[in-house]
XYZ file of N, CA and C in Angstrom:
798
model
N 90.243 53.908 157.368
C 90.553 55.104 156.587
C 91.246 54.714 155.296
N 90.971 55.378 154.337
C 91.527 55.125 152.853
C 92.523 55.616 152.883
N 94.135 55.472 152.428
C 94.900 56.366 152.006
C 94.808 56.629 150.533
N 95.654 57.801 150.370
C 95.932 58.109 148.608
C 96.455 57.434 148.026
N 96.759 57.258 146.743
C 97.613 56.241 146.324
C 98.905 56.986 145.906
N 99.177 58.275 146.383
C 99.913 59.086 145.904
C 100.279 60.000 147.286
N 101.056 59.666 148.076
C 101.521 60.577 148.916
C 102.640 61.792 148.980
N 102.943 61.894 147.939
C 103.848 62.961 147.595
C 104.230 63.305 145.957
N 102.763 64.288 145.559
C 102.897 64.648 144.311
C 104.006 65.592 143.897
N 104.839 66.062 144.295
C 105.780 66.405 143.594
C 106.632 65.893 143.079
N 106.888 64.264 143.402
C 107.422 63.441 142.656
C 107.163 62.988 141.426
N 105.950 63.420 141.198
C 105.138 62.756 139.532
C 104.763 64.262 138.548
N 104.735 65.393 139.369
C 104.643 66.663 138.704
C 104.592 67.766 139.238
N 105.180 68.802 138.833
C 105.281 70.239 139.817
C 105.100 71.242 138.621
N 104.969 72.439 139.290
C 104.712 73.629 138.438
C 105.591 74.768 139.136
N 106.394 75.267 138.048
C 107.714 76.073 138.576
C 107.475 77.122 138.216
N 107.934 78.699 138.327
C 108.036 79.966 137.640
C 109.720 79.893 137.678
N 109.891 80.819 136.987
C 111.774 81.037 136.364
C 111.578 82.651 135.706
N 112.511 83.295 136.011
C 112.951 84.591 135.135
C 113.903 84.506 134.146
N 113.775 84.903 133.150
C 114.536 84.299 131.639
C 115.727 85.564 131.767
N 117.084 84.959 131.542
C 118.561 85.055 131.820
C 118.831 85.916 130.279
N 118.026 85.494 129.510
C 118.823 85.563 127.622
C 119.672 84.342 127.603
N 120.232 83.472 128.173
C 121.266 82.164 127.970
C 121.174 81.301 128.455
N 121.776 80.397 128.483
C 121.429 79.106 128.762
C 121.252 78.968 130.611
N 119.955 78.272 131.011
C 119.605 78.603 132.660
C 119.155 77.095 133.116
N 119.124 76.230 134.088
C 118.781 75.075 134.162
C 117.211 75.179 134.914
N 116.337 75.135 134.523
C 114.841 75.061 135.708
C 115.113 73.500 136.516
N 114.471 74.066 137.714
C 114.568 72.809 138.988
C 113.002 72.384 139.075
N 113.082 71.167 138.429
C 111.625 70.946 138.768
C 111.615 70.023 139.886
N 112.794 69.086 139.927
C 112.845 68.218 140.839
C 112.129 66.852 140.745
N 112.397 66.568 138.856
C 111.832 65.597 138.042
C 113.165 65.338 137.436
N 113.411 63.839 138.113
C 114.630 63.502 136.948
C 114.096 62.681 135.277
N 113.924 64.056 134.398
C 114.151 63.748 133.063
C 114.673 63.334 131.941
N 116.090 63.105 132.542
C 117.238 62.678 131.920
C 117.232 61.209 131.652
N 116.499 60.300 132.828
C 116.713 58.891 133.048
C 115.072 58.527 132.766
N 114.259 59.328 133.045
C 112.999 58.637 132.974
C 111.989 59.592 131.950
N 110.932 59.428 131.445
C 109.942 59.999 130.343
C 109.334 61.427 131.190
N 109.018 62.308 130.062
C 108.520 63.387 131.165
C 107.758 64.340 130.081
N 107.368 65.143 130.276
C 106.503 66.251 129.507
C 106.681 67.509 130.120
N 106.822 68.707 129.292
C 107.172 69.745 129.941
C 106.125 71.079 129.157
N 105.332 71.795 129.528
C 104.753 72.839 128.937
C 104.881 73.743 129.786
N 105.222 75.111 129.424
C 105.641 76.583 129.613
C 104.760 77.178 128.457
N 104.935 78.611 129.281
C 104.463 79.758 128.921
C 104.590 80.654 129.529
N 105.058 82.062 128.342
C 105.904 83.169 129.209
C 104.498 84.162 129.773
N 105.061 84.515 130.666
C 103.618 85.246 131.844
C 103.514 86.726 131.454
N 104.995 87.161 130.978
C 104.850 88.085 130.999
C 104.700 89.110 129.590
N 104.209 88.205 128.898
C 104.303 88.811 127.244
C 103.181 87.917 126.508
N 102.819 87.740 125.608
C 102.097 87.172 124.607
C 102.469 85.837 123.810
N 103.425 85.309 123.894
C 104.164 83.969 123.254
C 102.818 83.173 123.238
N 103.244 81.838 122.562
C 102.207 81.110 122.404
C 102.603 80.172 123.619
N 101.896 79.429 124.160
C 101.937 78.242 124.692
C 103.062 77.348 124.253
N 104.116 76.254 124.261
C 104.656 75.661 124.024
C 104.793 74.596 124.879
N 105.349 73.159 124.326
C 105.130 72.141 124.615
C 106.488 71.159 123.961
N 107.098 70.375 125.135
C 107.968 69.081 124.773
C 107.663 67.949 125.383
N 108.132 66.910 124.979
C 108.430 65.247 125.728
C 109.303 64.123 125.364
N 109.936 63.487 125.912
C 110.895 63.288 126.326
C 111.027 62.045 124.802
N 109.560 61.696 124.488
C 110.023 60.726 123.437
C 109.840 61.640 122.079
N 109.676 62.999 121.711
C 109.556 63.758 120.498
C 111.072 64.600 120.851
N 111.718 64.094 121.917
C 113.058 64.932 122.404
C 113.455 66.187 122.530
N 114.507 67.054 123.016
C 114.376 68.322 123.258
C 114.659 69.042 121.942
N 114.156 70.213 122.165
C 113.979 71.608 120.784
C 112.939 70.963 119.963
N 112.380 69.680 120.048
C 111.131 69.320 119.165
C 109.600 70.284 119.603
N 109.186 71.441 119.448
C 108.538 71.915 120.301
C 107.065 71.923 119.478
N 106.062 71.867 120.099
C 104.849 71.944 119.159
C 103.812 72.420 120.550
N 102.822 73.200 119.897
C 102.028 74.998 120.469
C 100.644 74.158 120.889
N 100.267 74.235 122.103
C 99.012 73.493 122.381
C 97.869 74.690 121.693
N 98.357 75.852 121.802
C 97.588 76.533 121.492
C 97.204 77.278 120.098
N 97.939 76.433 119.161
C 97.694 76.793 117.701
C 98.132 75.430 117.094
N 97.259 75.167 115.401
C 96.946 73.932 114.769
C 98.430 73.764 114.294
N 99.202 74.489 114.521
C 100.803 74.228 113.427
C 101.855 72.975 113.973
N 102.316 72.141 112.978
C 103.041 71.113 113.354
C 104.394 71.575 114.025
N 104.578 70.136 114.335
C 106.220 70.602 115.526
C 107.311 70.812 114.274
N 108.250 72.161 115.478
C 108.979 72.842 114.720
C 110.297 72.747 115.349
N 111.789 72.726 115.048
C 112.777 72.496 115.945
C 113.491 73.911 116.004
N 113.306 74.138 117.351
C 113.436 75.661 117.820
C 114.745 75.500 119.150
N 116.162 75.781 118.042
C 117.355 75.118 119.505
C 117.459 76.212 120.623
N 116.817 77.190 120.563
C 116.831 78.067 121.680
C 116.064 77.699 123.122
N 114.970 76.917 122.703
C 113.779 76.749 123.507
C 114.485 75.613 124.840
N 113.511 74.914 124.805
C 114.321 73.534 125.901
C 115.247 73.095 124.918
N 116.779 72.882 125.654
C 117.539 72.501 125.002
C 118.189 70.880 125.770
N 117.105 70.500 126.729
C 117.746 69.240 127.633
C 116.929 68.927 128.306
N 116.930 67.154 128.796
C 115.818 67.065 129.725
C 116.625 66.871 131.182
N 117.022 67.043 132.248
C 118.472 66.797 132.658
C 117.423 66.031 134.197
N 118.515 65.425 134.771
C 118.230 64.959 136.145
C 117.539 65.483 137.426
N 117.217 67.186 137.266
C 116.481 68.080 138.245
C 115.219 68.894 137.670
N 115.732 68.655 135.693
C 113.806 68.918 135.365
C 114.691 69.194 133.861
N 114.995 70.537 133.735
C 115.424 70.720 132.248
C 116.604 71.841 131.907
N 116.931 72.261 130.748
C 117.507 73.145 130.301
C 116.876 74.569 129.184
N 116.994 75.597 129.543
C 116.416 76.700 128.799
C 117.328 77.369 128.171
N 117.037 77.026 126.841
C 117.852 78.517 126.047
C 117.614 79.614 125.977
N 118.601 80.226 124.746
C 118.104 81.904 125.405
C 117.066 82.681 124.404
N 115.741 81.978 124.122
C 115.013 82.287 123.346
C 114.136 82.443 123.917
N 113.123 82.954 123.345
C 111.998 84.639 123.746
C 111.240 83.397 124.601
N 110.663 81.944 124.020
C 109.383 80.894 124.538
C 110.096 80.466 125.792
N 111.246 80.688 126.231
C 111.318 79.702 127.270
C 112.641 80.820 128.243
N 113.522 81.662 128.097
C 114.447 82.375 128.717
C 114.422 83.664 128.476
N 113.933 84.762 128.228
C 114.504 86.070 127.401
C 114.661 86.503 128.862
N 115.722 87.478 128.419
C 116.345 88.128 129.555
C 114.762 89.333 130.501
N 115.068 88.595 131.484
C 114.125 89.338 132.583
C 112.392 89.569 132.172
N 112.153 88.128 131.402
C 110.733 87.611 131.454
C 110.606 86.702 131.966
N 109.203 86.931 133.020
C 108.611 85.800 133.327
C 107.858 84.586 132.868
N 108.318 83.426 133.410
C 107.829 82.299 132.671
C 106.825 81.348 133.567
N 105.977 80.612 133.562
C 105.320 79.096 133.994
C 105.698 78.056 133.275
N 106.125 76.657 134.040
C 106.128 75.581 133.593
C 105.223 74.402 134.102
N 104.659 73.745 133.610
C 103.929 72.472 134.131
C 104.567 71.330 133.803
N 105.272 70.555 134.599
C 105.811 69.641 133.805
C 105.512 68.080 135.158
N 105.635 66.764 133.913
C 104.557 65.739 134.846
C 105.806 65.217 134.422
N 106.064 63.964 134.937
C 106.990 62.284 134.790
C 106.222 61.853 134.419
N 106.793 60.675 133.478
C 106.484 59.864 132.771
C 107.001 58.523 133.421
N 107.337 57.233 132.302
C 107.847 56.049 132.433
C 109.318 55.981 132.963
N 109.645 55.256 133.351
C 111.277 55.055 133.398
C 111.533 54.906 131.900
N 111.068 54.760 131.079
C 111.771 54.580 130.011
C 111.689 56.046 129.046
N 112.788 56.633 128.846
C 112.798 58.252 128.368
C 112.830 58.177 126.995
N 113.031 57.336 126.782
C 112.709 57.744 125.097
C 111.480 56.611 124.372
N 111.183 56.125 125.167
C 110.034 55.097 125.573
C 110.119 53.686 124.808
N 109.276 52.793 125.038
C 109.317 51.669 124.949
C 108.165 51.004 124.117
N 108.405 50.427 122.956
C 107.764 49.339 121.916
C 106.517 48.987 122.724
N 104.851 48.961 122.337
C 104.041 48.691 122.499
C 103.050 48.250 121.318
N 102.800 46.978 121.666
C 102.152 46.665 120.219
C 100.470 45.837 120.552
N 100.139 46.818 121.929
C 98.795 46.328 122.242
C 97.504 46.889 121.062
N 97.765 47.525 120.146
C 96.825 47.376 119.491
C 97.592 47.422 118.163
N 96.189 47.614 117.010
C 96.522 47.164 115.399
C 97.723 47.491 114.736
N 97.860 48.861 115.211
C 99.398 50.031 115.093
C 100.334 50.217 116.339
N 101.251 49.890 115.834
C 102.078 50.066 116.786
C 102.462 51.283 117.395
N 102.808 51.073 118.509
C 103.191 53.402 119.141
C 104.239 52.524 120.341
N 104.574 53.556 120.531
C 106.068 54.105 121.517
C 105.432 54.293 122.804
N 105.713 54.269 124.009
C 105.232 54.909 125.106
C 106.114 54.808 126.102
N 105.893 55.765 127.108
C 106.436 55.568 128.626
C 105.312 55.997 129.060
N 105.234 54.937 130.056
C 103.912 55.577 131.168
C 104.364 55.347 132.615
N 103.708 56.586 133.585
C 103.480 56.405 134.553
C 102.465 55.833 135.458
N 102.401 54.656 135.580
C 101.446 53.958 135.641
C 100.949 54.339 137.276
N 101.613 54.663 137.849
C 101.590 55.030 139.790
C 100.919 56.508 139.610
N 100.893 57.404 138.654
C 100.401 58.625 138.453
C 99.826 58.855 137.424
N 99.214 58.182 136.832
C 98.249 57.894 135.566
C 98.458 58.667 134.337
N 99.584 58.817 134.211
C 100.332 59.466 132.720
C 100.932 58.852 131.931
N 100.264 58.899 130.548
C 101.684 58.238 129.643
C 101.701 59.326 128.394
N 102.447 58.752 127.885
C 102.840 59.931 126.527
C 102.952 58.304 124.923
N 102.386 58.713 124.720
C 102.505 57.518 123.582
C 102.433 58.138 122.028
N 103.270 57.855 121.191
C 103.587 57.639 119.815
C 103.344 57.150 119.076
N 102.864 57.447 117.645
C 102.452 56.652 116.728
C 102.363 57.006 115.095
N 102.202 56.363 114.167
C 102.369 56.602 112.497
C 100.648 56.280 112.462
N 100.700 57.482 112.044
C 98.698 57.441 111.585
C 98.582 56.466 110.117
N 97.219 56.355 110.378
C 96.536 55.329 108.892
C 95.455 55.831 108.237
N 95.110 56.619 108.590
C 93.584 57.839 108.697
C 92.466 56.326 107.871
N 92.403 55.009 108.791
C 91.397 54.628 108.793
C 91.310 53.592 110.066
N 90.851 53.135 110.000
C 89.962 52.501 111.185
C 91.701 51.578 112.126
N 91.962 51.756 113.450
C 92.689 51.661 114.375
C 92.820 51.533 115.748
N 93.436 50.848 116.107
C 93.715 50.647 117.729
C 95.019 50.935 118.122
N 95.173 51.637 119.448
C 96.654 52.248 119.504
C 96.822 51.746 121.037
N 98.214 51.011 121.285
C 98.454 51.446 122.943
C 98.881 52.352 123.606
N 98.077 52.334 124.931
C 98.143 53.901 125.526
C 99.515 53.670 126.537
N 99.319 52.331 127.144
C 100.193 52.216 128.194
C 99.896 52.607 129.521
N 98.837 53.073 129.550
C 98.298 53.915 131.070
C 97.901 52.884 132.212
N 98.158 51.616 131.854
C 97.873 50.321 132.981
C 96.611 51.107 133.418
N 95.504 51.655 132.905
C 93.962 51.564 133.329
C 93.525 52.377 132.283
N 92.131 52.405 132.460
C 91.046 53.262 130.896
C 91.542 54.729 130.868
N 92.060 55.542 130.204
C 92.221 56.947 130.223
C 90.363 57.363 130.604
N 90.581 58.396 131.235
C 89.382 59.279 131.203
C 89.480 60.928 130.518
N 91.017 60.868 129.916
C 90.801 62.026 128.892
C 92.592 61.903 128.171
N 92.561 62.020 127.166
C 93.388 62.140 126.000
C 93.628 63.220 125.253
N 94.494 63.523 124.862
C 94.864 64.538 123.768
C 96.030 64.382 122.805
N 95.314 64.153 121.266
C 96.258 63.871 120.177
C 96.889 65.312 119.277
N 97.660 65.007 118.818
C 98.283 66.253 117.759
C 98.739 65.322 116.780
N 98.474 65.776 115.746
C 99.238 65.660 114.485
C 100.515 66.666 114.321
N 101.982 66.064 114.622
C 103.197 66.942 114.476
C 103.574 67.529 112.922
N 103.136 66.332 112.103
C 103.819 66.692 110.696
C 103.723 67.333 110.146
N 102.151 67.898 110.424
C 101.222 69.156 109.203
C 100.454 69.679 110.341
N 99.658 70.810 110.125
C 98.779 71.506 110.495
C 97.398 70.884 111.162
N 97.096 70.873 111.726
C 95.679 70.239 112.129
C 95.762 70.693 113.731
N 94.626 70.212 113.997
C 94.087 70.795 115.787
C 93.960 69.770 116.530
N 94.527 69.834 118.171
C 94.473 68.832 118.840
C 93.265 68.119 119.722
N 93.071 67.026 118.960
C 91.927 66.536 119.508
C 91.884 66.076 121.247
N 90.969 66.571 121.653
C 90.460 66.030 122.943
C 89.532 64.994 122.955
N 89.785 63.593 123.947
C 88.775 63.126 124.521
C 88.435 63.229 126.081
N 87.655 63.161 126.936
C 86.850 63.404 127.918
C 86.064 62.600 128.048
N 86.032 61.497 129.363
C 84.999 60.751 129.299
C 83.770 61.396 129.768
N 83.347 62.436 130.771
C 82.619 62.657 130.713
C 81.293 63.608 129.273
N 82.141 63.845 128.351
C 81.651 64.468 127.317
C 81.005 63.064 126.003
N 81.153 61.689 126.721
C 80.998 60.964 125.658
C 79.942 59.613 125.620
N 79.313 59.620 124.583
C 78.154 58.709 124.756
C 78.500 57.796 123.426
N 79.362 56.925 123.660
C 80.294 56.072 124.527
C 81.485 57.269 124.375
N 81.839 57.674 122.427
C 82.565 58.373 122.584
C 82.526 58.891 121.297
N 81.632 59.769 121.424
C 80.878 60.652 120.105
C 80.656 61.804 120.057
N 81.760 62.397 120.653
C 81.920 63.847 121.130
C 83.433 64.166 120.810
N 83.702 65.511 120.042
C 85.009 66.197 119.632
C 85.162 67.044 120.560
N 86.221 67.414 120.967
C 86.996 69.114 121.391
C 88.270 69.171 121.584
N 88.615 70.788 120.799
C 89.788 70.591 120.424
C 90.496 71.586 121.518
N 91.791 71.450 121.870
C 92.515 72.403 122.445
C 92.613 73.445 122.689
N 93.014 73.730 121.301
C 93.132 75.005 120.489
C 92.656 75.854 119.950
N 91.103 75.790 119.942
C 89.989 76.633 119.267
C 89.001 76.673 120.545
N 87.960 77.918 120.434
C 87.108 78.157 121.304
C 86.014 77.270 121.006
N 85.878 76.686 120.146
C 84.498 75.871 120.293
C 83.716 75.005 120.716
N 82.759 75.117 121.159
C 81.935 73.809 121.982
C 82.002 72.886 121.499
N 81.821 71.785 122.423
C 82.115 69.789 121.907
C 80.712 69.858 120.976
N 81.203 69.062 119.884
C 80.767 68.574 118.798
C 80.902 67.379 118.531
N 79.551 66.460 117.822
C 79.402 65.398 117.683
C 80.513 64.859 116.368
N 80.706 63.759 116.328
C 81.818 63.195 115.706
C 82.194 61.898 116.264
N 80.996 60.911 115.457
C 81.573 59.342 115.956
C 82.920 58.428 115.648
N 83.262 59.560 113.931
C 83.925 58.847 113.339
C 85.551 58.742 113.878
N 86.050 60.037 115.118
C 87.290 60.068 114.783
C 87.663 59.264 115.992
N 86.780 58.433 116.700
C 87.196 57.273 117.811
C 86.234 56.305 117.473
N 85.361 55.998 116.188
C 84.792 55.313 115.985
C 83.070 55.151 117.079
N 83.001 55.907 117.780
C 82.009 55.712 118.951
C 82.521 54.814 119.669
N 83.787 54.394 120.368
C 84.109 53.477 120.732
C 85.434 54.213 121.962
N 84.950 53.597 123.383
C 85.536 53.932 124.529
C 86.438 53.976 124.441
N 87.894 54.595 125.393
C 88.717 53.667 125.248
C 88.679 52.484 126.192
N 89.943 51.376 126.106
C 90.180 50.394 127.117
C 91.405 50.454 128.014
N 91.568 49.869 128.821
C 92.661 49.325 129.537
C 94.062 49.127 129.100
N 93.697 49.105 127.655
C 95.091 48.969 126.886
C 95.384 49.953 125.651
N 94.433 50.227 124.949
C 93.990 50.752 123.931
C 92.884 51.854 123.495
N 93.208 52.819 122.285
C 92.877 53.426 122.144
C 92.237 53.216 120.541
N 90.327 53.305 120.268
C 90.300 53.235 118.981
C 90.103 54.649 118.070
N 90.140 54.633 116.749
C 90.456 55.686 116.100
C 89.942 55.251 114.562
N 89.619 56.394 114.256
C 89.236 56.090 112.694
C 90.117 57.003 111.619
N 89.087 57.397 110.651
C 89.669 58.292 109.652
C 89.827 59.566 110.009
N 90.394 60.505 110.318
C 90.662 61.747 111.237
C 92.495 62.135 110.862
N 92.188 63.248 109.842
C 93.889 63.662 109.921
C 94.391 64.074 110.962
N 93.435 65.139 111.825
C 94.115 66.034 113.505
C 94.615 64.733 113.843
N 93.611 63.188 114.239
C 94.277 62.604 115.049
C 94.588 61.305 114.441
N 94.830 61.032 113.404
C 95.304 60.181 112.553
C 95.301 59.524 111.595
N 96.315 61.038 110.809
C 96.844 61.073 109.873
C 97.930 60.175 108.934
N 97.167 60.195 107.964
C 97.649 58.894 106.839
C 99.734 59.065 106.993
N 100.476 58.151 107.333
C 101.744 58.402 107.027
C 102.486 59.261 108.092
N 101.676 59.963 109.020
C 102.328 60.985 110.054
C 102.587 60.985 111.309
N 103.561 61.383 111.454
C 103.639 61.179 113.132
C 102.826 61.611 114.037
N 101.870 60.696 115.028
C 101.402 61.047 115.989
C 101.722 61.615 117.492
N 101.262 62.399 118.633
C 101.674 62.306 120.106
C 100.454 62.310 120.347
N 100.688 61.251 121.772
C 99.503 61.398 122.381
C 99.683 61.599 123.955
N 98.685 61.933 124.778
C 99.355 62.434 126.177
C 97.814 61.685 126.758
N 97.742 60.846 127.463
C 96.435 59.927 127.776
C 96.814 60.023 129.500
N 95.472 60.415 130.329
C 95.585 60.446 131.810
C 94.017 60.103 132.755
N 94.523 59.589 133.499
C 93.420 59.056 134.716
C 93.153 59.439 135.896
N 92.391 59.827 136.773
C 92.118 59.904 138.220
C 92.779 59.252 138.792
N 94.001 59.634 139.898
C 94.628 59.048 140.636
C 94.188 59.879 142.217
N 94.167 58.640 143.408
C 93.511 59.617 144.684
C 95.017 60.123 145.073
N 94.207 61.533 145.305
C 95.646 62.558 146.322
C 96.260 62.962 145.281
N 96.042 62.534 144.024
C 96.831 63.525 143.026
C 96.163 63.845 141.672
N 95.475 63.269 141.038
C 94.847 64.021 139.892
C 93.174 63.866 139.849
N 92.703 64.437 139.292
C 91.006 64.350 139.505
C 90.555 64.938 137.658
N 89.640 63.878 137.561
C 89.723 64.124 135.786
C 87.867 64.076 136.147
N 86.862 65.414 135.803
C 85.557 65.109 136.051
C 84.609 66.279 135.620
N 83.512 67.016 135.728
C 82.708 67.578 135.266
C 82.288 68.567 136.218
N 81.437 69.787 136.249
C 80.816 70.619 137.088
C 79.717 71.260 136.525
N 78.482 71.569 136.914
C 77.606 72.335 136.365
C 77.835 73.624 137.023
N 77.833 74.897 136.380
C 77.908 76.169 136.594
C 76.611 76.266 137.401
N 76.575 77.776 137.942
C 75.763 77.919 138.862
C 75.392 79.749 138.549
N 76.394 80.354 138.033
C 76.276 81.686 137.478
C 76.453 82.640 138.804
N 76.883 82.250 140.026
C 76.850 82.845 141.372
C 78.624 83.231 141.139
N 78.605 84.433 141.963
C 79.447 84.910 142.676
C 80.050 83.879 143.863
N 79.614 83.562 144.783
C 80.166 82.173 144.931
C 80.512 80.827 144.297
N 80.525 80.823 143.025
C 80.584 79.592 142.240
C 79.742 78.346 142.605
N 80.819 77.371 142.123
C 80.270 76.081 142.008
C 81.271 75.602 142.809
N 81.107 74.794 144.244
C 82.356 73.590 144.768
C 82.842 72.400 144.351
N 83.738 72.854 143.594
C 84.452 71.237 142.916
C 85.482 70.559 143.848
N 84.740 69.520 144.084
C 85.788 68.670 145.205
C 86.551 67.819 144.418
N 87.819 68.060 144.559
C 89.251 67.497 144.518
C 89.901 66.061 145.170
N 89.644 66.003 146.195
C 89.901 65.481 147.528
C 91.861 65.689 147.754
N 91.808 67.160 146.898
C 93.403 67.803 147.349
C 93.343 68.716 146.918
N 94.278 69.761 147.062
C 94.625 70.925 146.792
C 95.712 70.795 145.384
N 95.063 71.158 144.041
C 95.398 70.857 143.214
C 96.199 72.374 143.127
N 97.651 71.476 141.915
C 98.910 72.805 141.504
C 98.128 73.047 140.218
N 97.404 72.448 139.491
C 97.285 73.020 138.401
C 95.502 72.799 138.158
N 94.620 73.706 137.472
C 93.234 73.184 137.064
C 93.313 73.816 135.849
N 92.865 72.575 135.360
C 92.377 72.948 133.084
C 90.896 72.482 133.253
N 90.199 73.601 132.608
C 88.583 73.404 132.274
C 88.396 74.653 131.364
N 87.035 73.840 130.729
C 86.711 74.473 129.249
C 85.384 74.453 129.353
C-alpha cells in the first residue's frame, strides 16, 4: 500500500471563517506565521470587497487584490501580523468590520519568514518554500527581457502565478496542463480564455529549480518588484490537473485521491 506523503494537511494549510469585531481580532489558523513563511488570502462573504491577498516575505498591511490588475497598496487596517496561531485582523471593512463575514485560505511556507537568498537562476529572488507541501512564495526585480528565476519548490511547479506589485498589470498564470511546452497565457483576474503567448515564458517549461521568462511587464517588469506563488501535486494533499466537462447534471468525477478544503478552476 502507498502512503501519502502528507498525513495531516492542516499543518501546511487550512481554511477558516471569522466574524469581523471592527478592532483588532487574532484568526486561528493553526499555522505558525510568525517563525516560518506563509500566505494568507481572505475575502469578506458577506458583502462585495475585492479579494485580498498577503505573504510573509511582501510582510503584513502589504496587501495586493488577486482579483483586480492594481499594484500592492499598504492598508494598516487589513492583516496587521503574521503571529504563531495564523494572524492578526484590523478593524477594516477587507478583513474585520464589525459583524461581517469573512473566508480565509491560508498555506505555510518555508521556515524561513521573510525568506531566503536564491540565486538558482540569471536573477536573483527571495524565497521560502515548503518543500514537504509543494509551496513556495518567491521574489524578484523584473528585467522585462529574457530570464531565469528560482522557484525553490525542490520539484517542477505544475502551476504558478506572478503579479507585478509596483504598477498595474494582471496576474499571470501558468498551468502545466494548458502548455505546449509553455505557450499558453491566463490571467487571474480577467474572464478570458488561455491565449497563446510564447514570449512571456519564452516557450520554455519550467524546471526543478527555475523559472524562464521573457519580456512581459504583468510578469516581468523592467526595475519592479515581483511575487510569485509556484505549487505542485503533493499525494493526500494537493492535486494540480485538468477535467473535460460533460454538460450533465451529474457532472464530471474529478478524482482527488482526498477530500479537498479548497478547489480553484477556470
Amino acid at each position: 500500500m502507498a502512503y501519502a506523503s502528507i498525513t495531516k494537511p492542516s499543518s501546511h494549510f487550512n481554511c477558516t471563517l471569522h466574524t469581523g469585531t471592527g478592532s483588532t481580532q487574532q484568526i486561528t489558523t493553526g499555522l505558525n506565521m510568525s517563525a516560518n513563511g506563509g500566505m494568507v488570502w481572505n475575502k469578506l462573504r458577506s458583502g462585495s470587497n475585492n479579494h485580498v491577498l498577503w505573504d510573509t516575505i511582501r510582510t503584513a498591511t502589504k496587501t495586493i487584490y488577486p482579483d483586480l490588475n492594481a499594484p500592492e497598496a499598504t492598508e494598516a487596517n487589513t492583516l496587521t501580523a503574521f503571529t504563531t496561531t495564523g494572524w492578526t485582523a484590523g478593524g477594516g471593512g477587507n478583513t474585520n468590520a464589525n459583524g461581517s463575514t469573512y473566508v480565509s485560505w491560508n498555506w505555510l511556507a518555508g521556515s524561513s519568514h521573510s525568506g531566503s537568498s536564491n540565486s538558482d537562476g540569471s536573477t536573483a529572488s527571495t524565497v521560502t518554500a515548503n518543500t514537504t507541501a509543494g509551496f513556495s512564495i518567491f521574489k524578484f526585480t523584473g528585467t522585462n527581457g529574457n530570464t531565469t528565476v528560482g522557484h525553490g519548490l525542490g520539484g517542477v511547479p505544475e502551476m504558478f502565478i506572478i503579479k507585478n506589485t509596483a504598477q498595474a498589470g494582471h496576474w499571470m498564470v501558468y498551468h502545466k496542463d494548458l502548455q505546449s511546452p509553455a505557450g499558453k497565457q491566463m490571467y487571474l483576474n480577467l474572464t478570458n480564455a488561455q491565449a497563446s503567448d510564447t514570449g512571456w515564458l519564452q516557450n520554455t517549461a519550467p524546471s526543478s529549480s527555475v523559472i524562464t521568462l521573457g519580456a512581459n511587464a504583468d510578469s516581468n517588469g523592467s526595475g519592479n518588484a515581483m511575487i510569485g506563488y509556484a505549487f505542485r501535486s503533493i499525494k493526500g494533499y494537493s492535486k494540480i490537473g485538468k477535467y473535460q466537462g460533460n454538460g450533465g447534471s451529474d457532472g464530471t468525477f474529478v478524482y482527488c485521491g482526498f477530500r479537498p478544503a479548497l478547489v480553484l478552476f477556470k
